[in-house]
Amino acid sequence: MASEMTAYVIEEHGDPDVFARTTTDVPDPAPNEIRVEVVASSLNPVDYKIRQGAIPDFSPELPAILHCDVAGVVDAVGENVTTFEPGDAVYGMPGGARRHGSLAEYVVGHAGTFAHAPETIPLADAAALPVVALTAWEMLTDKTTVGIGDEVLVYGGAGGVGHIGVQLADWLGADVTATASSDDKRAFAADLGADATVDYTTTDVETYVEAHASNGGFDVVFDPVGDDHLQTAFEAVCPYGTVVTTESSSTQDLAAMHQRSLTLGVVLVILPVLLGERQARIGDELADIARLVDDGAIEPHIEERFPFAAVADAHRLGEDGSFNGKILLLNE
Ligand SMILES: NC(=O)c1ccc[n+]([C@@H]2O[C@H](COP(=O)([O-])OP(=O)(O)OC[C@H]3O[C@@H](n4cnc5c(N)ncnc54)[C@H](OP(=O)(O)O)[C@@H]3O)[C@@H](O)[C@H]2O)c1
């Protein structure tokens, strides 16, 4: 095989035009790592926040190959790897934070950060799943438990994490209310399985709690937005209820948590990659998620597809926020 590959790198942090196409050495897998020939990646906010320089601690060393999600075919395995062999179709979250990511012809990563890809969707589409599905999975099954008839409020129900959250909560048997800012996004969330939808831009928290929750609040509030949404979540949840969030890096008044004896669960799904430990957590969860996809419980909605060469356009659309579900990036 060739010793060099095409990669899209950033040499400095900045606007979407900082991406540059370059040629670099094909990386070799270290012990416990695999090398994957990349079919596709997808866009997550963490990718554009790293590109912007907004979360410098997460950035791989410059010049950096970004993007956390990947789907592809195993090309080589390092020492000690017994779970995969060349030719396996896999999806995973091997890097893109602190170590190089997937916006290249090949990516290497710890074998524990991968699982065999779902078999019932195209391999490329599986790249839409890792970050958002792992996040929704950890929010609803690790940080809390959701059972039949539980009332779950999903903020950002049309977004990347939220659109999996709606499907997963529905599959777990919950009564799901989803918020979104436009008619189109609310119709999308309803199609995914939300029993009710709310325009949070025109409806205050007391009104939608009164309309859609029976015990003075929702059993679980699923918040993949943070800031004002997190503060509102403390008012929307019922006594003894649970708020699960992806974004707690803001200052909030916790008085409502005390008054209602609430539980708060915070997810940082990329942590095994940042720490370089406990990677098997990712692969084990992705194996469960692949089964859910193959059972028809969840599926990724892909709104737009861009070739790697148009990564700047993908980032502009992602930062604009005017899309449903996910934006896919294809190695073509
Ligand atoms: N901690 C973790 O492990 C983790 C993992 C995944 C994602 N995240 C974070 O969770 C957040 C959501 O991720 P995502 O993949 O769902 O993103 P996304 O696909 O861009 O969706 C975000 C949704 O949030 C809503 N929103 C409200 N205020 C917003 C604002 N100021 N800017 C953008 N969107 C806003 C939007 O819905 P409306 O238009 O309906 O308001 C949008 O559909 C991001 O901040 C991301 O970094 C964290």
GROMACS .gro file of C-alpha atoms and ligand atoms in nm:
model
  380
    1MET     CA    1   0.000   0.000   0.000
    2ALA     CA    2   0.100   0.363  -0.039
    3SER     CA    3   0.310   0.513   0.239
    4GLU     CA    4   0.140   0.853   0.209
    5MET     CA    5  -0.223   0.960   0.236
    6THR     CA    6  -0.440   1.265   0.181
    7ALA     CA    7  -0.552   1.441   0.498
    8TYR     CA    8  -0.735   1.764   0.577
    9VAL     CA    9  -0.551   1.950   0.850
   10ILE     CA   10  -0.566   2.274   1.040
   11GLU     CA   11  -0.234   2.447   1.099
   12GLU     CA   12  -0.396   2.709   1.322
   13HIS     CA   13  -0.730   2.754   1.494
   14GLY     CA   14  -0.980   2.980   1.322
   15ASP     CA   15  -1.275   3.002   1.086
   16PRO     CA   16  -1.386   2.713   0.859
   17ASP     CA   17  -1.139   2.815   0.587
   18VAL     CA   18  -0.840   2.705   0.800
   19PHE     CA   19  -0.874   2.349   0.666
   20ALA     CA   20  -0.603   2.262   0.411
   21ARG     CA   21  -0.564   1.948   0.201
   22THR     CA   22  -0.222   1.795   0.252
   23THR     CA   23  -0.023   1.475   0.210
   24THR     CA   24   0.115   1.301   0.514
   25ASP     CA   25   0.252   0.962   0.620
   26VAL     CA   26   0.005   0.677   0.665
   27PRO     CA   27   0.013   0.611   1.043
   28ASP     CA   28   0.105   0.265   1.174
   29PRO     CA   29  -0.103   0.109   1.450
   30ALA     CA   30   0.077   0.084   1.785
   31PRO     CA   31   0.011  -0.212   2.017
   32ASN     CA   32  -0.363  -0.232   2.103
   33GLU     CA   33  -0.448  -0.007   1.806
   34ILE     CA   34  -0.606  -0.067   1.468
   35ARG     CA   35  -0.573   0.123   1.142
   36VAL     CA   36  -0.897   0.194   0.956
   37GLU     CA   37  -0.940   0.297   0.593
   38VAL     CA   38  -1.188   0.580   0.634
   39VAL     CA   39  -1.518   0.569   0.444
   40ALA     CA   40  -1.689   0.857   0.624
   41SER     CA   41  -1.688   1.086   0.924
   42SER     CA   42  -1.956   1.321   1.054
   43LEU     CA   43  -1.969   1.665   1.206
   44ASN     CA   44  -2.017   1.724   1.577
   45PRO     CA   45  -2.002   2.057   1.760
   46VAL     CA   46  -1.685   1.938   1.936
   47ASP     CA   47  -1.514   1.933   1.592
   48TYR     CA   48  -1.592   2.296   1.517
   49LYS     CA   49  -1.526   2.406   1.876
   50ILE     CA   50  -1.176   2.252   1.849
   51ARG     CA   51  -1.128   2.413   1.506
   52GLN     CA   52  -1.230   2.752   1.650
   53GLY     CA   53  -0.982   2.718   1.938
   54ALA     CA   54  -1.271   2.741   2.186
   55ILE     CA   55  -1.159   2.428   2.377
   56PRO     CA   56  -0.777   2.431   2.346
   57ASP     CA   57  -0.734   2.144   2.594
   58PHE     CA   58  -0.916   1.914   2.349
   59SER     CA   59  -0.710   2.005   2.042
   60PRO     CA   60  -0.471   1.755   1.887
   61GLU     CA   61  -0.123   1.896   1.831
   62LEU     CA   62  -0.106   2.127   1.526
   63PRO     CA   63  -0.107   2.063   1.235
   64ALA     CA   64  -0.409   1.863   1.347
   65ILE     CA   65  -0.634   1.614   1.173
   66LEU     CA   66  -0.979   1.676   1.327
   67HIS     CA   67  -1.310   1.489   1.351
   68CYS     CA   68  -1.406   1.232   1.612
   69ASP     CA   69  -1.653   1.004   1.430
   70VAL     CA   70  -1.551   0.744   1.175
   71ALA     CA   71  -1.680   0.447   0.981
   72GLY     CA   72  -1.453   0.238   0.763
   73VAL     CA   73  -1.276  -0.089   0.705
   74VAL     CA   74  -0.997  -0.231   0.921
   75ASP     CA   75  -0.673  -0.219   0.725
   76ALA     CA   76  -0.414  -0.334   0.982
   77VAL     CA   77  -0.409  -0.439   1.347
   78GLY     CA   78  -0.139  -0.375   1.605
   79GLU     CA   79   0.005  -0.620   1.858
   80ASN     CA   80  -0.240  -0.767   2.113
   81VAL     CA   81  -0.551  -0.688   1.907
   82THR     CA   82  -0.778  -0.991   1.889
   83THR     CA   83  -1.119  -0.826   1.843
   84PHE     CA   84  -1.077  -0.712   1.482
   85GLU     CA   85  -0.908  -0.831   1.166
   86PRO     CA   86  -0.836  -0.666   0.831
   87GLY     CA   87  -1.153  -0.636   0.624
   88ASP     CA   88  -1.390  -0.584   0.920
   89ALA     CA   89  -1.643  -0.301   0.879
   90VAL     CA   90  -1.622  -0.086   1.192
   91TYR     CA   91  -1.739   0.242   1.337
   92GLY     CA   92  -1.589   0.432   1.624
   93MET     CA   93  -1.460   0.741   1.800
   94PRO     CA   94  -1.081   0.693   1.798
   95GLY     CA   95  -0.953   1.052   1.803
   96GLY     CA   96  -1.015   1.405   1.687
   97ALA     CA   97  -0.954   1.524   2.044
   98ARG     CA   98  -0.596   1.525   2.185
   99ARG     CA   99  -0.498   1.278   1.910
  100HIS     CA  100  -0.545   1.289   1.534
  101GLY     CA  101  -0.893   1.222   1.399
  102SER     CA  102  -1.067   1.089   1.095
  103LEU     CA  103  -1.048   1.356   0.823
  104ALA     CA  104  -0.795   1.154   0.625
  105GLU     CA  105  -0.769   0.837   0.420
  106TYR     CA  106  -0.665   0.637   0.728
  107VAL     CA  107  -0.701   0.678   1.102
  108VAL     CA  108  -0.541   0.479   1.383
  109GLY     CA  109  -0.697   0.442   1.725
  110HIS     CA  110  -0.720   0.216   2.027
  111ALA     CA  111  -0.913  -0.098   1.931
  112GLY     CA  112  -1.142  -0.034   2.229
  113THR     CA  113  -1.277   0.281   2.066
  114PHE     CA  114  -1.433   0.078   1.781
  115ALA     CA  115  -1.708  -0.179   1.733
  116HIS     CA  116  -1.833  -0.376   1.435
  117ALA     CA  117  -2.062  -0.148   1.237
  118PRO     CA  118  -2.440  -0.201   1.222
  119GLU     CA  119  -2.526  -0.428   0.931
  120THR     CA  120  -2.861  -0.281   0.829
  121ILE     CA  121  -2.750   0.070   0.731
  122PRO     CA  122  -2.484   0.173   0.478
  123LEU     CA  123  -2.135   0.173   0.633
  124ALA     CA  124  -2.091   0.545   0.557
  125ASP     CA  125  -2.410   0.630   0.749
  126ALA     CA  126  -2.273   0.457   1.059
  127ALA     CA  127  -2.026   0.746   1.086
  128ALA     CA  128  -2.318   0.968   1.189
  129LEU     CA  129  -2.362   0.770   1.511
  130PRO     CA  130  -2.068   0.737   1.749
  131VAL     CA  131  -2.055   1.072   1.934
  132VAL     CA  132  -2.430   1.140   1.938
  133ALA     CA  133  -2.549   0.786   2.004
  134LEU     CA  134  -2.289   0.724   2.277
  135THR     CA  135  -2.395   1.051   2.438
  136ALA     CA  136  -2.768   0.979   2.429
  137TRP     CA  137  -2.702   0.622   2.546
  138GLU     CA  138  -2.491   0.736   2.844
  139MET     CA  139  -2.745   1.008   2.933
  140LEU     CA  140  -3.043   0.769   2.937
  141THR     CA  141  -2.891   0.440   3.054
  142ASP     CA  142  -2.581   0.532   3.257
  143LYS     CA  143  -2.663   0.864   3.425
  144THR     CA  144  -3.026   0.767   3.482
  145THR     CA  145  -3.267   0.487   3.401
  146VAL     CA  146  -3.583   0.534   3.200
  147GLY     CA  147  -3.875   0.293   3.209
  148ILE     CA  148  -4.216   0.242   3.056
  149GLY     CA  149  -4.441   0.544   3.104
  150ASP     CA  150  -4.169   0.771   3.247
  151GLU     CA  151  -4.211   1.127   3.130
  152VAL     CA  152  -3.896   1.246   2.953
  153LEU     CA  153  -3.838   1.597   2.821
  154VAL     CA  154  -3.578   1.616   2.541
  155TYR     CA  155  -3.432   1.959   2.468
  156GLY     CA  156  -3.292   2.016   2.118
  157GLY     CA  157  -3.498   1.720   1.994
  158ALA     CA  158  -3.406   1.781   1.627
  159GLY     CA  159  -3.029   1.816   1.689
  160GLY     CA  160  -2.762   1.549   1.661
  161VAL     CA  161  -2.778   1.422   2.020
  162GLY     CA  162  -3.146   1.508   2.064
  163HIS     CA  163  -3.269   1.316   1.759
  164ILE     CA  164  -3.112   0.996   1.899
  165GLY     CA  165  -3.235   1.088   2.249
  166VAL     CA  166  -3.596   1.106   2.127
  167GLN     CA  167  -3.570   0.765   1.956
  168LEU     CA  168  -3.392   0.600   2.250
  169ALA     CA  169  -3.632   0.737   2.512
  170ASP     CA  170  -3.924   0.626   2.295
  171TRP     CA  171  -3.772   0.278   2.257
  172LEU     CA  172  -3.724   0.257   2.636
  173GLY     CA  173  -4.100   0.310   2.666
  174ALA     CA  174  -4.101   0.670   2.785
  175ASP     CA  175  -4.363   0.931   2.717
  176VAL     CA  176  -4.146   1.178   2.523
  177THR     CA  177  -4.189   1.554   2.493
  178ALA     CA  178  -3.935   1.724   2.266
  179THR     CA  179  -3.852   2.092   2.230
  180ALA     CA  180  -3.734   2.260   1.911
  181SER     CA  181  -3.726   2.613   1.777
  182SER     CA  182  -3.907   2.576   1.442
  183ASP     CA  183  -4.213   2.401   1.297
  184ASP     CA  184  -3.989   2.193   1.073
  185LYS     CA  185  -3.773   2.076   1.366
  186ARG     CA  186  -4.079   1.993   1.578
  187ALA     CA  187  -4.237   1.793   1.294
  188PHE     CA  188  -3.907   1.605   1.258
  189ALA     CA  189  -3.899   1.526   1.634
  190ALA     CA  190  -4.260   1.403   1.618
  191ASP     CA  191  -4.172   1.175   1.325
  192LEU     CA  192  -3.890   1.028   1.536
  193GLY     CA  193  -4.135   0.928   1.808
  194ALA     CA  194  -4.194   1.232   2.030
  195ASP     CA  195  -4.547   1.213   2.176
  196ALA     CA  196  -4.562   1.592   2.210
  197THR     CA  197  -4.348   1.883   2.095
  198VAL     CA  198  -4.297   2.230   2.237
  199ASP     CA  199  -4.180   2.558   2.086
  200TYR     CA  200  -3.965   2.669   2.379
  201THR     CA  201  -3.913   3.010   2.214
  202THR     CA  202  -4.279   3.101   2.268
  203THR     CA  203  -4.388   2.870   2.554
  204ASP     CA  204  -4.263   2.919   2.909
  205VAL     CA  205  -4.159   2.630   3.130
  206GLU     CA  206  -4.466   2.646   3.360
  207THR     CA  207  -4.695   2.619   3.058
  208TYR     CA  208  -4.531   2.313   2.903
  209VAL     CA  209  -4.492   2.138   3.237
  210GLU     CA  210  -4.863   2.194   3.301
  211ALA     CA  211  -4.951   2.066   2.953
  212HIS     CA  212  -4.726   1.759   2.928
  213ALA     CA  213  -4.610   1.644   3.276
  214SER     CA  214  -4.832   1.486   3.539
  215ASN     CA  215  -4.630   1.509   3.863
  216GLY     CA  216  -4.536   1.876   3.869
  217GLY     CA  217  -4.254   1.812   3.625
  218PHE     CA  218  -4.089   1.552   3.401
  219ASP     CA  219  -3.922   1.245   3.553
  220VAL     CA  220  -3.613   1.308   3.341
  221VAL     CA  221  -3.498   1.617   3.152
  222PHE     CA  222  -3.248   1.536   2.875
  223ASP     CA  223  -3.042   1.848   2.803
  224PRO     CA  224  -2.787   1.844   2.519
  225VAL     CA  225  -2.782   2.225   2.504
  226GLY     CA  226  -2.676   2.368   2.843
  227ASP     CA  227  -2.671   2.733   2.957
  228ASP     CA  228  -3.030   2.868   2.975
  229HIS     CA  229  -3.169   2.523   2.893
  230LEU     CA  230  -2.989   2.371   3.192
  231GLN     CA  231  -3.134   2.634   3.425
  232THR     CA  232  -3.481   2.574   3.283
  233ALA     CA  233  -3.433   2.199   3.323
  234PHE     CA  234  -3.421   2.241   3.703
  235GLU     CA  235  -3.768   2.399   3.683
  236ALA     CA  236  -3.908   2.144   3.435
  237VAL     CA  237  -3.816   1.831   3.631
  238CYS     CA  238  -4.039   1.677   3.900
  239PRO     CA  239  -3.944   1.641   4.270
  240TYR     CA  240  -3.679   1.366   4.306
  241GLY     CA  241  -3.631   1.375   3.928
  242THR     CA  242  -3.311   1.370   3.723
  243VAL     CA  243  -3.153   1.618   3.483
  244VAL     CA  244  -2.894   1.474   3.244
  245THR     CA  245  -2.680   1.716   3.046
  246THR     CA  246  -2.384   1.736   2.811
  247GLU     CA  247  -2.300   2.095   2.894
  248SER     CA  248  -2.239   2.201   3.254
  249SER     CA  249  -1.960   2.452   3.189
  250SER     CA  250  -2.185   2.746   3.280
  251THR     CA  251  -2.280   2.911   3.608
  252GLN     CA  252  -2.623   2.802   3.736
  253ASP     CA  253  -2.833   2.859   4.046
  254LEU     CA  254  -2.869   2.513   4.206
  255ALA     CA  255  -3.138   2.622   4.456
  256ALA     CA  256  -3.406   2.438   4.257
  257MET     CA  257  -3.201   2.118   4.280
  258HIS     CA  258  -3.204   2.149   4.659
  259GLN     CA  259  -3.573   2.242   4.680
  260ARG     CA  260  -3.673   1.939   4.469
  261SER     CA  261  -3.404   1.693   4.578
  262LEU     CA  262  -3.285   1.651   4.221
  263THR     CA  263  -3.009   1.441   4.067
  264LEU     CA  264  -2.780   1.587   3.799
  265GLY     CA  265  -2.589   1.360   3.558
  266VAL     CA  266  -2.315   1.505   3.335
  267VAL     CA  267  -2.175   1.320   3.034
  268LEU     CA  268  -1.836   1.374   2.868
  269VAL     CA  269  -1.838   1.099   2.612
  270ILE     CA  270  -1.492   1.167   2.468
  271LEU     CA  271  -1.323   1.127   2.809
  272PRO     CA  272  -1.164   0.784   2.738
  273VAL     CA  273  -0.998   0.935   2.429
  274LEU     CA  274  -0.879   1.242   2.624
  275LEU     CA  275  -0.744   1.029   2.910
  276GLY     CA  276  -0.611   0.746   2.693
  277GLU     CA  277  -0.773   0.494   2.927
  278ARG     CA  278  -1.100   0.297   2.966
  279GLN     CA  279  -1.138   0.292   2.585
  280ALA     CA  280  -1.333  -0.035   2.597
  281ARG     CA  281  -1.624   0.162   2.743
  282ILE     CA  282  -1.667   0.319   2.398
  283GLY     CA  283  -1.648  -0.004   2.199
  284ASP     CA  284  -1.876  -0.194   2.437
  285GLU     CA  285  -2.142   0.077   2.415
  286LEU     CA  286  -2.106   0.100   2.036
  287ALA     CA  287  -2.165  -0.276   2.012
  288ASP     CA  288  -2.493  -0.230   2.205
  289ILE     CA  289  -2.586   0.065   1.984
  290ALA     CA  290  -2.518  -0.137   1.666
  291ARG     CA  291  -2.765  -0.398   1.793
  292LEU     CA  292  -3.025  -0.124   1.855
  293VAL     CA  293  -2.977   0.003   1.500
  294ASP     CA  294  -3.006  -0.348   1.355
  295ASP     CA  295  -3.321  -0.408   1.565
  296GLY     CA  296  -3.474  -0.091   1.415
  297ALA     CA  297  -3.484   0.096   1.749
  298ILE     CA  298  -3.275   0.393   1.633
  299GLU     CA  299  -3.144   0.523   1.305
  300PRO     CA  300  -2.933   0.826   1.219
  301HIS     CA  301  -3.099   1.098   1.013
  302ILE     CA  302  -2.851   1.244   0.767
  303GLU     CA  303  -2.956   1.584   0.643
  304GLU     CA  304  -2.657   1.667   0.420
  305ARG     CA  305  -2.353   1.489   0.277
  306PHE     CA  306  -2.028   1.666   0.188
  307PRO     CA  307  -1.701   1.531   0.046
  308PHE     CA  308  -1.399   1.578   0.275
  309ALA     CA  309  -1.279   1.849   0.033
  310ALA     CA  310  -1.587   2.058   0.130
  311VAL     CA  311  -1.532   2.026   0.505
  312ALA     CA  312  -1.539   2.406   0.542
  313ASP     CA  313  -1.896   2.416   0.401
  314ALA     CA  314  -1.999   2.137   0.639
  315HIS     CA  315  -1.863   2.333   0.934
  316ARG     CA  316  -2.045   2.650   0.824
  317LEU     CA  317  -2.376   2.462   0.808
  318GLY     CA  318  -2.308   2.295   1.145
  319GLU     CA  319  -2.236   2.623   1.318
  320ASP     CA  320  -2.546   2.778   1.162
  321GLY     CA  321  -2.762   2.515   1.337
  322SER     CA  322  -3.037   2.519   1.074
  323PHE     CA  323  -3.042   2.145   1.004
  324ASN     CA  324  -3.202   1.833   1.148
  325GLY     CA  325  -3.005   1.531   1.269
  326LYS     CA  326  -2.656   1.498   1.128
  327ILE     CA  327  -2.414   1.622   0.862
  328LEU     CA  328  -2.204   1.347   0.702
  329LEU     CA  329  -1.855   1.382   0.551
  330LEU     CA  330  -1.752   1.132   0.284
  331ASN     CA  331  -1.397   1.032   0.194
  332GLU     CA  332  -1.440   1.066  -0.183
  333LIG     N1  333  -2.040   1.634   2.679
  333LIG     C1  334  -2.049   1.549   2.579
  333LIG     O1  335  -2.008   1.432   2.588
  333LIG     C2  336  -2.115   1.593   2.450
  333LIG     C3  337  -2.141   1.499   2.351
  333LIG     C4  338  -2.210   1.541   2.236
  333LIG     C5  339  -2.246   1.674   2.223
  333LIG     N2  340  -2.216   1.762   2.322
  333LIG     C6  341  -2.258   1.901   2.313
  333LIG     O2  342  -2.399   1.901   2.312
  333LIG     C7  343  -2.444   2.009   2.232
  333LIG     C8  344  -2.540   1.956   2.126
  333LIG     O3  345  -2.472   1.869   2.037
  333LIG     P1  346  -2.547   1.824   1.906
  333LIG     O4  347  -2.461   1.729   1.834
  333LIG     O5  348  -2.685   1.782   1.940
  333LIG     O6  349  -2.552   1.963   1.828
  333LIG     P2  350  -2.647   2.007   1.707
  333LIG     O7  351  -2.672   1.891   1.618
  333LIG     O8  352  -2.584   2.129   1.651
  333LIG     O9  353  -2.789   2.040   1.776
  333LIG     C9  354  -2.797   2.133   1.877
  333LIG    C10  355  -2.944   2.168   1.898
  333LIG    O10  356  -2.944   2.250   2.013
  333LIG    C11  357  -3.035   2.356   1.997
  333LIG     N3  358  -2.973   2.485   2.035
  333LIG    C12  359  -3.020   2.567   2.128
  333LIG     N4  360  -2.943   2.674   2.144
  333LIG    C13  361  -2.844   2.659   2.055
  333LIG    C14  362  -2.732   2.739   2.021
  333LIG     N5  363  -2.705   2.854   2.082
  333LIG     N6  364  -2.650   2.694   1.924
  333LIG    C15  365  -2.672   2.576   1.860
  333LIG     N7  366  -2.780   2.497   1.890
  333LIG    C16  367  -2.862   2.538   1.987
  333LIG    C17  368  -3.077   2.355   1.851
  333LIG    O11  369  -3.213   2.323   1.855
  333LIG     P3  370  -3.324   2.436   1.853
  333LIG    O12  371  -3.306   2.512   1.726
  333LIG    O13  372  -3.446   2.357   1.857
  333LIG    O14  373  -3.298   2.519   1.975
  333LIG    C18  374  -3.000   2.245   1.783
  333LIG    O15  375  -3.083   2.165   1.703
  333LIG    C19  376  -2.319   2.077   2.176
  333LIG    O16  377  -2.286   2.186   2.258
  333LIG    C20  378  -2.213   1.970   2.187
  333LIG    O17  379  -2.084   2.022   2.197
  333LIG    C21  380  -2.150   1.724   2.435
   0.00000   0.00000   0.00000
